Amino acid sequence: MVEVKLSESRDLTRIERIGAHSHIRGLGLDSSLEPREVSEGMVGQTSARKAAGVILQMIRDGKIAGRAVLLAGQPGTGKTAIAMGMAKSLGLETPFAMLAGSELFSLEMSKTEALMQAFRKAIGVRIKEEAEVIEGEVVEIQIDRPAVAGAASKTGKLTLKTTEMETVYDLGAKMIEALAKEKVQSGDVIAIDKASGKITKLGRSFSRSREYDAMGPQTKFVQCPDGELQKRKELVHSVTLHEIDVINSRTQGFLALFTGDTGEIRAEVREQIDTKVAEWREEGKAEIVPGVLFIDEVHMLDIECFSFLNRALENEMAPILVVATNRGITTIRGTNYKSPHGIPIDLLDRLLIITTKPYTEDEIRKILDIRCQEEDVEMSEEAKRLLTKIGVETSLRYAIHLITAAALSCQKRKGRIVEMEDINRVYHLFLDVKRSTQYLMEFQNQYINETADGDEEDANAMES
Ligand SMILES: Nc1ncnc2c1ncn2[C@@H]1O[C@H](COP(=O)(O)OP(=O)(O)O)[C@@H](O)[C@H]1O
Ligand SMILES: [Mg+2]
């Protein structure tokens, strides 16, 4: 019943753009978990980073399951950044699922179903599977020119050899595309999964090592395989419980994984899958890999969600739950009670709490430097100083947003380097929260001087 062919889904779900946290490549810790001042895109916030590193180590050692961590701190102090850093350091094998508290209220499914899906996205299953593969060194790839120009389907031939035999395989359009995508050339040693047609490049054949100079130092050389071309091999797939759910949920099918349009998954499907996975574990065919579920803006959850979390953490396969909030003592949604961070006491009690602190001017400057690099923006020294000042007076996030806007302003005047004037222009074009609020309160009569000093005074005035 339950069948799993899914290793490709990863490629699609991990596409990245230049986003708010794309400069974060890890937690920036050394091998003894000490934070480096600036590393992997991370600046300062050292004790929180170190604490996050300790949690990661425990996850890797498999020491904790069903535990939860709270990142608490003011807005813009790097809570989400630290969670992303954790995700990056986990590696592809350990699942990391992310959800913003407010998302739960905009989905076309119940809140608890959405939470359940998020939990199961954070639980990995390593499945060992015997598969028929064809493994050999590529002797030749020959693609036929279509007889009619523009004819849709291509055909061709692939010659593979081992030290003992050589065989010619017919190629269809799909295989030709797959070979092209993997950039397979003669001299490569490849494996083809017979069931799925997936091609894996294992390396270059040693017989081609004379061409080393042409290939570059990254090239991995392997022996030409011996024996038969076709063999049985043990393959390991890493999937999440959620992926298995979706594939086996008859109404959806696996395409839903790519659109995220999974709808509700029936409880019977999950039960069947849990039973199957338990069987596989007993037979030694599968292993559970608890990952991390990150819920940002957790104060947006209501009491119903919180009690779901409490229950879900009791489950034997529970992932590590990391939540973040910038709220102090506030009302728990769905109740009249107030509680620290808007989180009920029984859940709070399970949480290890990591706090983040506001950045110093120097740290803000360094983060802005990193963001300029990430966005490929060149900025003059004075402009950076002004932007840092703005970051100190308003917020780090606002200052980061101004980088992109200032770069556009610079582009418009056909400049190459972002100068003070660009920062100035966008500072007046886009209000930060304080000025916007003030504007609302005092209306028109509060305009700001055109100079950097003026900016400072105004910003100070707004503080009070
Ligand atoms: N220590 C840090 N090092 C590098 N970049 C950071 C750091 N802290 C925050 N940032 C960046 O600053 C911005 C705001 O931080 P964010 O993590 O969203 O704050 P929070 O989630 O606490 O409100 C993001 O773009 C984030 O990547
Ligand atoms: Mg955040």
Coordinates of C-alpha atoms and ligand atoms in Angstrom, one line a residue:
M1 CA 0.0 0.0 0.0
V2 CA 2.4 2.6 1.2
E3 CA 5.0 3.2 -1.5
V4 CA 7.7 5.8 -1.3
K5 CA 9.6 7.3 -4.2
L6 CA 10.4 10.7 -3.4
S7 CA 14.0 11.8 -3.2
E8 CA 13.4 14.5 -5.8
S9 CA 10.9 16.5 -3.8
R10 CA 13.8 18.1 -1.9
D11 CA 15.1 19.8 -5.0
L12 CA 11.9 21.7 -5.5
T13 CA 11.1 22.6 -1.9
R14 CA 14.5 24.2 -1.2
I15 CA 14.7 26.8 -3.9
E16 CA 16.1 30.0 -2.4
R17 CA 16.0 33.6 -3.3
I18 CA 17.5 36.7 -1.8
G19 CA 15.2 37.0 1.2
A20 CA 15.4 38.7 4.5
H21 CA 17.6 35.9 5.9
S22 CA 19.4 34.6 2.8
H23 CA 22.7 35.9 4.2
I24 CA 22.5 33.5 7.1
R25 CA 24.4 30.3 6.4
G26 CA 24.6 28.8 9.9
L27 CA 25.0 29.8 13.5
G28 CA 28.7 30.8 13.1
L29 CA 30.0 28.6 15.8
D30 CA 33.4 26.9 16.0
S31 CA 33.8 23.2 16.6
S32 CA 33.6 23.7 20.4
L33 CA 30.3 25.6 19.9
E34 CA 31.9 29.0 20.7
P35 CA 30.3 31.7 18.6
R36 CA 32.7 33.6 16.3
E37 CA 32.0 37.3 16.4
V38 CA 31.2 37.4 12.7
S39 CA 30.7 34.2 10.8
E40 CA 28.3 32.5 8.4
G41 CA 26.5 35.8 8.0
M42 CA 25.9 36.0 11.8
V43 CA 26.9 39.0 13.9
G44 CA 26.9 39.3 17.7
Q45 CA 24.0 37.9 19.7
T46 CA 26.6 35.5 21.0
S47 CA 25.0 33.9 24.0
A48 CA 21.7 33.2 22.1
R49 CA 23.7 31.7 19.2
K50 CA 25.7 29.5 21.6
A51 CA 22.6 28.3 23.3
A52 CA 21.0 27.5 19.9
G53 CA 24.2 25.6 19.1
V54 CA 23.9 23.5 22.2
I55 CA 20.3 22.6 21.3
L56 CA 21.5 21.6 17.8
Q57 CA 24.2 19.4 19.2
M58 CA 21.6 17.7 21.4
I59 CA 19.4 17.2 18.3
R60 CA 22.3 15.7 16.4
D61 CA 23.1 13.3 19.2
G62 CA 19.5 12.3 19.3
K63 CA 19.4 13.2 22.9
I64 CA 16.2 15.2 22.9
A65 CA 12.9 14.6 21.4
G66 CA 9.6 16.3 22.3
R67 CA 11.5 19.3 23.8
A68 CA 10.7 22.8 23.1
V69 CA 12.7 26.0 22.9
L70 CA 11.5 29.6 23.1
L71 CA 13.4 32.4 21.4
A72 CA 12.2 35.6 23.2
G73 CA 13.3 39.1 22.5
Q74 CA 12.4 42.5 21.0
P75 CA 11.5 42.8 17.3
G76 CA 14.5 42.7 15.0
T77 CA 16.9 41.1 17.4
G78 CA 17.5 38.1 15.2
K79 CA 15.1 35.5 16.5
T80 CA 14.1 34.3 13.1
A81 CA 17.6 34.7 11.9
I82 CA 18.8 32.3 14.6
A83 CA 16.1 29.7 13.7
M84 CA 17.2 29.9 10.1
G85 CA 20.8 29.5 11.2
M86 CA 19.8 26.3 13.0
A87 CA 18.0 25.1 9.9
K88 CA 21.1 25.7 7.8
S89 CA 23.4 23.8 10.2
L90 CA 21.1 20.8 10.4
G91 CA 21.9 19.6 6.9
L92 CA 19.6 18.1 4.4
E93 CA 19.0 14.8 6.2
T94 CA 17.2 16.4 9.2
P95 CA 13.9 18.0 8.3
F96 CA 13.2 21.6 9.3
A97 CA 9.7 22.9 9.0
M98 CA 8.6 26.5 9.4
L99 CA 5.3 28.1 10.1
A100 CA 4.3 31.6 11.1
G101 CA 1.7 31.7 13.8
S102 CA -0.6 33.9 11.8
E103 CA -0.5 31.5 8.8
L104 CA -2.7 29.1 10.7
F105 CA -5.6 31.5 10.4
S106 CA -5.4 32.0 6.7
L107 CA -5.2 28.3 5.6
E108 CA -8.1 26.5 4.1
M109 CA -8.0 23.8 6.8
S110 CA -8.5 23.7 10.5
K111 CA -5.7 25.1 12.7
T112 CA -5.0 21.8 14.3
E113 CA -4.8 20.0 10.9
A114 CA -2.3 22.7 9.8
L115 CA -0.3 22.1 13.0
M116 CA -0.5 18.4 12.5
Q117 CA 0.9 18.8 9.0
A118 CA 3.7 21.0 10.2
F119 CA 4.6 18.5 12.9
R120 CA 4.8 15.7 10.3
K121 CA 6.9 17.9 8.0
A122 CA 9.4 18.0 10.8
I123 CA 9.6 14.2 11.3
G124 CA 12.0 12.5 8.9
V125 CA 12.0 8.9 7.9
R126 CA 15.1 7.2 6.5
I127 CA 14.0 4.3 4.4
K128 CA 16.3 1.7 3.1
E129 CA 15.2 0.1 -0.1
E130 CA 16.6 -2.5 -2.3
A131 CA 16.6 -1.2 -5.9
E132 CA 17.6 -2.4 -9.3
V133 CA 20.2 -0.1 -10.7
I134 CA 22.3 0.0 -13.8
E135 CA 25.8 1.1 -12.9
G136 CA 28.6 1.7 -15.4
E137 CA 31.0 4.0 -17.1
V138 CA 29.6 6.0 -20.0
V139 CA 31.4 5.0 -23.2
E140 CA 29.3 7.1 -25.5
I141 CA 26.1 9.1 -25.6
Q142 CA 24.6 9.5 -29.1
I143 CA 21.6 11.6 -29.7
D144 CA 19.8 11.2 -33.0
R145 CA 19.0 14.3 -34.9
P146 CA 15.2 14.4 -35.5
A147 CA 14.4 13.6 -39.1
V148 CA 11.9 16.4 -39.2
A149 CA 13.2 19.7 -37.9
G150 CA 11.5 20.6 -34.7
A151 CA 10.1 17.1 -34.1
A152 CA 9.2 16.8 -30.5
S153 CA 10.5 13.5 -29.3
K154 CA 14.2 12.8 -29.3
T155 CA 15.8 9.4 -29.4
G156 CA 19.4 8.2 -28.9
K157 CA 21.7 5.5 -27.6
L158 CA 23.7 5.2 -24.4
T159 CA 26.7 2.9 -24.2
L160 CA 27.7 1.8 -20.8
K161 CA 30.5 -0.6 -19.7
T162 CA 31.9 -2.3 -16.7
T163 CA 35.3 -3.9 -16.6
E164 CA 33.7 -7.1 -17.9
M165 CA 30.9 -6.0 -20.3
E166 CA 29.5 -3.3 -22.5
T167 CA 25.9 -2.7 -23.4
V168 CA 24.0 -0.3 -25.6
Y169 CA 20.7 1.1 -24.2
D170 CA 18.0 2.9 -26.2
L171 CA 17.2 6.4 -24.9
G172 CA 13.9 8.1 -24.9
A173 CA 13.2 11.8 -24.6
K174 CA 12.9 11.7 -20.8
M175 CA 16.3 9.9 -20.3
I176 CA 18.0 12.3 -22.7
E177 CA 16.7 15.2 -20.7
A178 CA 17.9 13.6 -17.5
L179 CA 21.3 13.0 -18.9
A180 CA 21.6 16.6 -20.1
K181 CA 20.4 17.9 -16.7
E182 CA 23.1 15.9 -14.9
K183 CA 25.6 17.0 -17.6
V184 CA 26.7 13.4 -18.1
Q185 CA 29.6 12.9 -20.5
S186 CA 31.6 10.0 -21.7
G187 CA 34.0 9.0 -19.0
D188 CA 31.5 9.5 -16.2
V189 CA 30.5 6.7 -14.0
I190 CA 26.7 6.8 -13.4
A191 CA 23.9 4.9 -11.7
I192 CA 20.4 4.7 -13.1
D193 CA 17.6 3.7 -10.9
K194 CA 15.6 1.3 -13.0
A195 CA 12.2 2.0 -11.4
S196 CA 12.3 5.8 -11.5
G197 CA 14.9 6.5 -14.2
K198 CA 16.8 8.8 -11.8
I199 CA 20.4 9.3 -12.8
T200 CA 23.1 9.8 -10.3
K201 CA 26.6 10.8 -11.3
L202 CA 29.1 8.8 -9.1
G203 CA 32.3 10.4 -10.5
R204 CA 34.8 10.4 -13.3
S205 CA 36.4 7.1 -14.3
F206 CA 40.1 6.8 -13.3
S207 CA 40.9 5.9 -16.9
R208 CA 40.2 9.6 -17.6
S209 CA 42.5 11.0 -14.9
R210 CA 44.9 12.2 -17.5
E211 CA 42.3 14.9 -18.3
Y212 CA 42.5 16.1 -14.7
D213 CA 43.7 19.6 -15.7
A214 CA 40.7 20.1 -17.9
M215 CA 38.3 19.0 -15.2
G216 CA 39.4 21.0 -12.2
P217 CA 40.2 20.0 -8.7
Q218 CA 36.6 19.2 -7.6
T219 CA 36.4 16.2 -9.8
K220 CA 35.9 13.0 -7.9
F221 CA 37.5 10.0 -9.6
V222 CA 36.1 6.5 -9.2
Q223 CA 36.9 3.0 -10.4
C224 CA 35.1 1.7 -13.5
P225 CA 32.5 -0.7 -11.9
D226 CA 33.2 -4.5 -12.3
G227 CA 30.8 -7.4 -12.8
E228 CA 27.3 -7.0 -14.3
L229 CA 25.9 -3.7 -15.4
Q230 CA 22.6 -4.4 -13.6
K231 CA 22.7 -5.0 -9.9
R232 CA 20.7 -4.8 -6.7
K233 CA 21.7 -2.0 -4.4
E234 CA 20.6 -0.6 -1.1
L235 CA 19.3 2.9 -1.5
V236 CA 18.4 5.3 1.3
H237 CA 15.6 7.7 0.9
S238 CA 15.0 10.5 3.3
V239 CA 11.4 11.7 3.4
T240 CA 9.1 13.2 5.9
L241 CA 6.0 11.7 7.4
H242 CA 4.1 14.5 5.7
E243 CA 5.4 13.6 2.3
I244 CA 4.3 10.0 2.8
D245 CA 0.9 11.2 4.0
V246 CA 0.4 13.3 0.9
I247 CA 1.5 10.7 -1.6
N248 CA -0.8 8.2 0.0
S249 CA -3.8 10.5 0.4
R250 CA -5.9 9.3 -2.5
T251 CA -7.6 12.7 -3.1
Q252 CA -4.3 14.6 -3.5
G253 CA -1.5 12.7 -5.1
F254 CA 2.1 13.8 -4.9
L255 CA 1.8 16.9 -7.1
A256 CA 0.2 18.6 -4.2
L257 CA 3.6 18.6 -2.5
F258 CA 4.9 21.1 -5.0
T259 CA 1.9 23.4 -4.8
G260 CA 1.5 23.0 -1.1
D261 CA -2.2 22.5 -1.8
T262 CA -2.6 19.5 0.3
G263 CA -5.9 20.1 1.9
E264 CA -6.9 18.0 5.0
I265 CA -5.5 14.6 5.2
R266 CA -7.8 11.9 6.6
A267 CA -7.0 10.5 10.0
E268 CA -7.2 6.9 8.6
V269 CA -4.4 7.6 6.1
R270 CA -2.1 8.8 8.9
E271 CA -3.0 5.8 11.1
Q272 CA -2.2 3.4 8.3
I273 CA 1.1 5.2 7.6
D274 CA 2.1 5.2 11.2
T275 CA 1.5 1.5 11.4
K276 CA 3.4 0.9 8.3
V277 CA 6.4 3.0 9.5
A278 CA 6.3 1.2 12.8
E279 CA 6.5 -2.1 10.9
W280 CA 9.4 -0.8 8.8
R281 CA 11.2 0.2 11.9
E282 CA 10.8 -3.2 13.5
E283 CA 12.1 -4.8 10.3
G284 CA 15.1 -2.5 10.4
K285 CA 14.0 -0.9 7.1
A286 CA 13.3 2.5 8.4
E287 CA 14.6 4.9 11.0
I288 CA 12.9 8.0 12.5
V289 CA 14.8 11.3 12.3
P290 CA 13.2 13.8 14.5
G291 CA 13.7 17.3 13.0
V292 CA 12.8 20.8 14.0
L293 CA 9.5 22.5 13.8
F294 CA 9.9 26.3 14.0
I295 CA 6.8 28.4 14.8
D296 CA 7.5 32.1 14.5
E297 CA 5.2 34.7 16.1
V298 CA 3.9 32.0 18.4
H299 CA 1.8 34.5 20.4
M300 CA -0.6 34.4 17.4
L301 CA -1.6 30.9 18.4
D302 CA -4.8 30.4 20.4
I303 CA -5.5 28.2 23.4
E304 CA -6.7 25.4 21.1
C305 CA -3.4 25.4 19.2
F306 CA -1.4 25.5 22.4
S307 CA -3.2 22.4 23.8
F308 CA -2.6 20.7 20.5
L309 CA 1.2 21.5 20.9
N310 CA 1.2 20.1 24.4
R311 CA -0.3 16.9 23.3
A312 CA 1.8 16.6 20.1
L313 CA 5.0 17.0 22.1
E314 CA 4.1 13.9 24.1
N315 CA 4.2 11.7 21.0
E316 CA 7.1 9.3 20.8
M317 CA 8.2 10.6 17.4
A318 CA 7.9 14.3 18.2
P319 CA 10.3 16.7 16.7
I320 CA 12.1 19.6 18.5
L321 CA 9.8 22.5 18.7
V322 CA 11.3 26.0 18.4
V323 CA 9.0 28.9 18.9
A324 CA 9.7 32.7 18.8
T325 CA 7.9 35.7 20.1
N326 CA 8.5 39.4 20.8
R327 CA 5.6 39.7 23.2
G328 CA 5.9 40.3 26.9
I329 CA 3.1 39.6 29.3
T330 CA 0.0 39.5 27.2
T331 CA -3.4 37.8 26.8
I332 CA -3.4 34.2 25.6
R333 CA -5.6 34.2 22.5
G334 CA -8.9 32.6 23.0
T335 CA -8.9 33.3 26.7
N336 CA -9.1 36.2 29.1
Y337 CA -5.9 35.2 30.9
K338 CA -2.7 37.0 30.7
S339 CA 0.6 35.1 30.7
P340 CA 4.3 35.7 29.9
H341 CA 4.7 35.8 26.1
G342 CA 1.0 35.0 25.6
I343 CA 1.9 31.3 26.1
P344 CA -0.1 29.1 28.6
I345 CA 1.9 28.1 31.7
D346 CA 1.8 24.4 31.1
L347 CA 3.5 24.9 27.7
L348 CA 5.9 27.6 29.1
D349 CA 7.0 25.1 31.7
R350 CA 8.4 22.8 29.0
L351 CA 10.3 25.5 27.2
L352 CA 14.0 26.2 27.4
I353 CA 14.1 29.9 27.0
I354 CA 16.8 31.7 24.9
T355 CA 16.7 35.5 25.0
T356 CA 18.0 37.9 22.3
K357 CA 19.1 41.4 23.1
P358 CA 19.1 44.6 21.0
Y359 CA 22.2 45.2 18.9
T360 CA 25.0 47.7 19.5
E361 CA 25.7 50.3 16.9
D362 CA 28.8 48.4 15.8
E363 CA 26.8 45.2 15.3
I364 CA 24.2 47.0 13.3
R365 CA 26.9 48.3 11.1
K366 CA 28.3 44.8 10.5
I367 CA 24.9 43.4 9.7
L368 CA 24.2 46.2 7.3
D369 CA 27.6 45.5 5.7
I370 CA 26.7 41.8 5.2
R371 CA 23.3 42.8 3.7
C372 CA 25.0 45.2 1.3
Q373 CA 27.2 42.3 0.1
E374 CA 24.2 39.9 -0.1
E375 CA 22.2 42.4 -2.2
D376 CA 25.3 43.3 -4.3
V377 CA 25.0 46.9 -3.3
E378 CA 28.1 49.1 -3.2
M379 CA 27.8 51.9 -0.7
S380 CA 30.0 54.8 0.3
E381 CA 31.5 55.0 3.8
E382 CA 29.4 58.0 4.8
A383 CA 26.2 56.4 3.4
K384 CA 26.9 53.4 5.5
R385 CA 27.5 55.5 8.6
L386 CA 24.2 57.3 8.0
L387 CA 22.4 54.1 7.4
T388 CA 23.8 52.6 10.7
K389 CA 22.6 55.7 12.5
I390 CA 19.2 55.2 11.1
G391 CA 19.3 51.6 12.1
V392 CA 20.1 52.6 15.7
E393 CA 17.4 55.3 15.9
T394 CA 14.7 53.4 14.1
S395 CA 15.1 49.7 13.6
L396 CA 17.5 47.3 12.1
R397 CA 14.9 45.9 9.8
Y398 CA 13.9 49.3 8.5
A399 CA 17.6 50.1 7.8
I400 CA 18.0 46.8 5.9
H401 CA 14.9 47.6 3.8
L402 CA 16.5 51.0 2.9
I403 CA 19.4 49.2 1.3
T404 CA 17.4 48.0 -1.6
A405 CA 15.4 51.2 -2.0
A406 CA 18.6 53.3 -1.9
A407 CA 20.2 51.1 -4.5
L408 CA 17.2 51.8 -6.8
S409 CA 17.5 55.5 -6.2
C410 CA 21.2 55.3 -7.0
Q411 CA 20.4 53.3 -10.2
K412 CA 17.9 55.9 -11.2
R413 CA 20.4 58.7 -11.1
K414 CA 22.8 56.4 -13.0
G415 CA 25.2 56.3 -10.0
R416 CA 27.4 53.3 -9.3
I417 CA 27.9 53.7 -5.6
V418 CA 25.1 54.4 -3.1
E419 CA 25.7 57.8 -1.5
M420 CA 24.3 59.8 1.4
E421 CA 21.8 61.5 -1.0
D422 CA 20.3 58.1 -1.9
I423 CA 19.9 57.1 1.7
N424 CA 18.4 60.6 2.5
R425 CA 16.0 60.3 -0.4
V426 CA 14.6 56.9 0.6
Y427 CA 14.6 57.8 4.3
H428 CA 12.1 60.6 3.4
L429 CA 10.2 58.5 0.9
F430 CA 9.5 55.6 3.3
L431 CA 8.6 56.2 6.9
D432 CA 9.7 54.0 9.7
V433 CA 7.1 53.1 12.4
K434 CA 8.0 56.0 14.7
R435 CA 7.7 58.7 12.1
S436 CA 4.6 57.1 10.7
T437 CA 2.9 57.1 14.1
Q438 CA 4.0 60.6 14.7
Y439 CA 2.6 61.6 11.3
L440 CA -0.7 60.1 12.2
M441 CA -0.7 61.9 15.5
E442 CA 0.5 65.3 14.6
F443 CA -0.5 65.3 11.0
Q444 CA 1.3 67.5 8.4
N445 CA 3.2 69.9 10.5
Q446 CA 6.2 67.7 11.3
Y447 CA 8.7 67.6 8.5
I448 CA 12.3 66.6 8.8
N449 CA 15.5 68.4 7.8
E450 CA 17.5 67.3 4.8
T451 CA 20.8 66.7 6.7
A452 CA 22.1 63.7 8.6
D453 CA 22.3 65.7 11.8
G454 CA 18.7 66.8 11.3
D455 CA 17.7 63.1 11.0
E456 CA 19.4 62.3 14.3
E457 CA 17.6 65.1 16.1
D458 CA 14.3 64.2 14.7
A459 CA 14.8 60.6 15.6
N460 CA 15.8 61.5 19.1
A461 CA 12.8 63.7 19.4
M462 CA 10.6 60.8 18.5
E463 CA 12.1 58.6 21.2
S464 CA 10.8 60.8 23.9
Ligands
LIG1 N1 22.9 38.4 14.5 C1 22.6 38.7 13.2 N2 23.5 38.5 12.2 C2 23.1 38.8 11.0 N3 21.9 39.2 10.6 C3 20.9 39.4 11.5 C4 21.2 39.1 12.9 N4 20.1 39.3 13.6 C5 19.2 39.8 12.7 N5 19.7 39.8 11.5 C6 18.9 40.2 10.3 O1 18.2 41.3 10.6 C7 16.8 41.2 10.2 C8 15.8 41.2 11.3 O2 16.1 40.1 12.1 P1 14.9 39.0 12.5 O3 15.6 37.7 12.7 O4 13.9 39.0 11.4 O5 14.4 39.6 13.8 P2 13.2 39.0 14.8 O6 12.8 37.7 14.2 O7 13.9 38.9 16.1 O8 12.2 40.1 14.8 C9 16.8 40.0 9.3 O9 17.0 40.3 8.0 C10 17.9 39.1 9.9 O10 18.3 38.2 9.0
MG2 MG 10.9 37.2 13.4

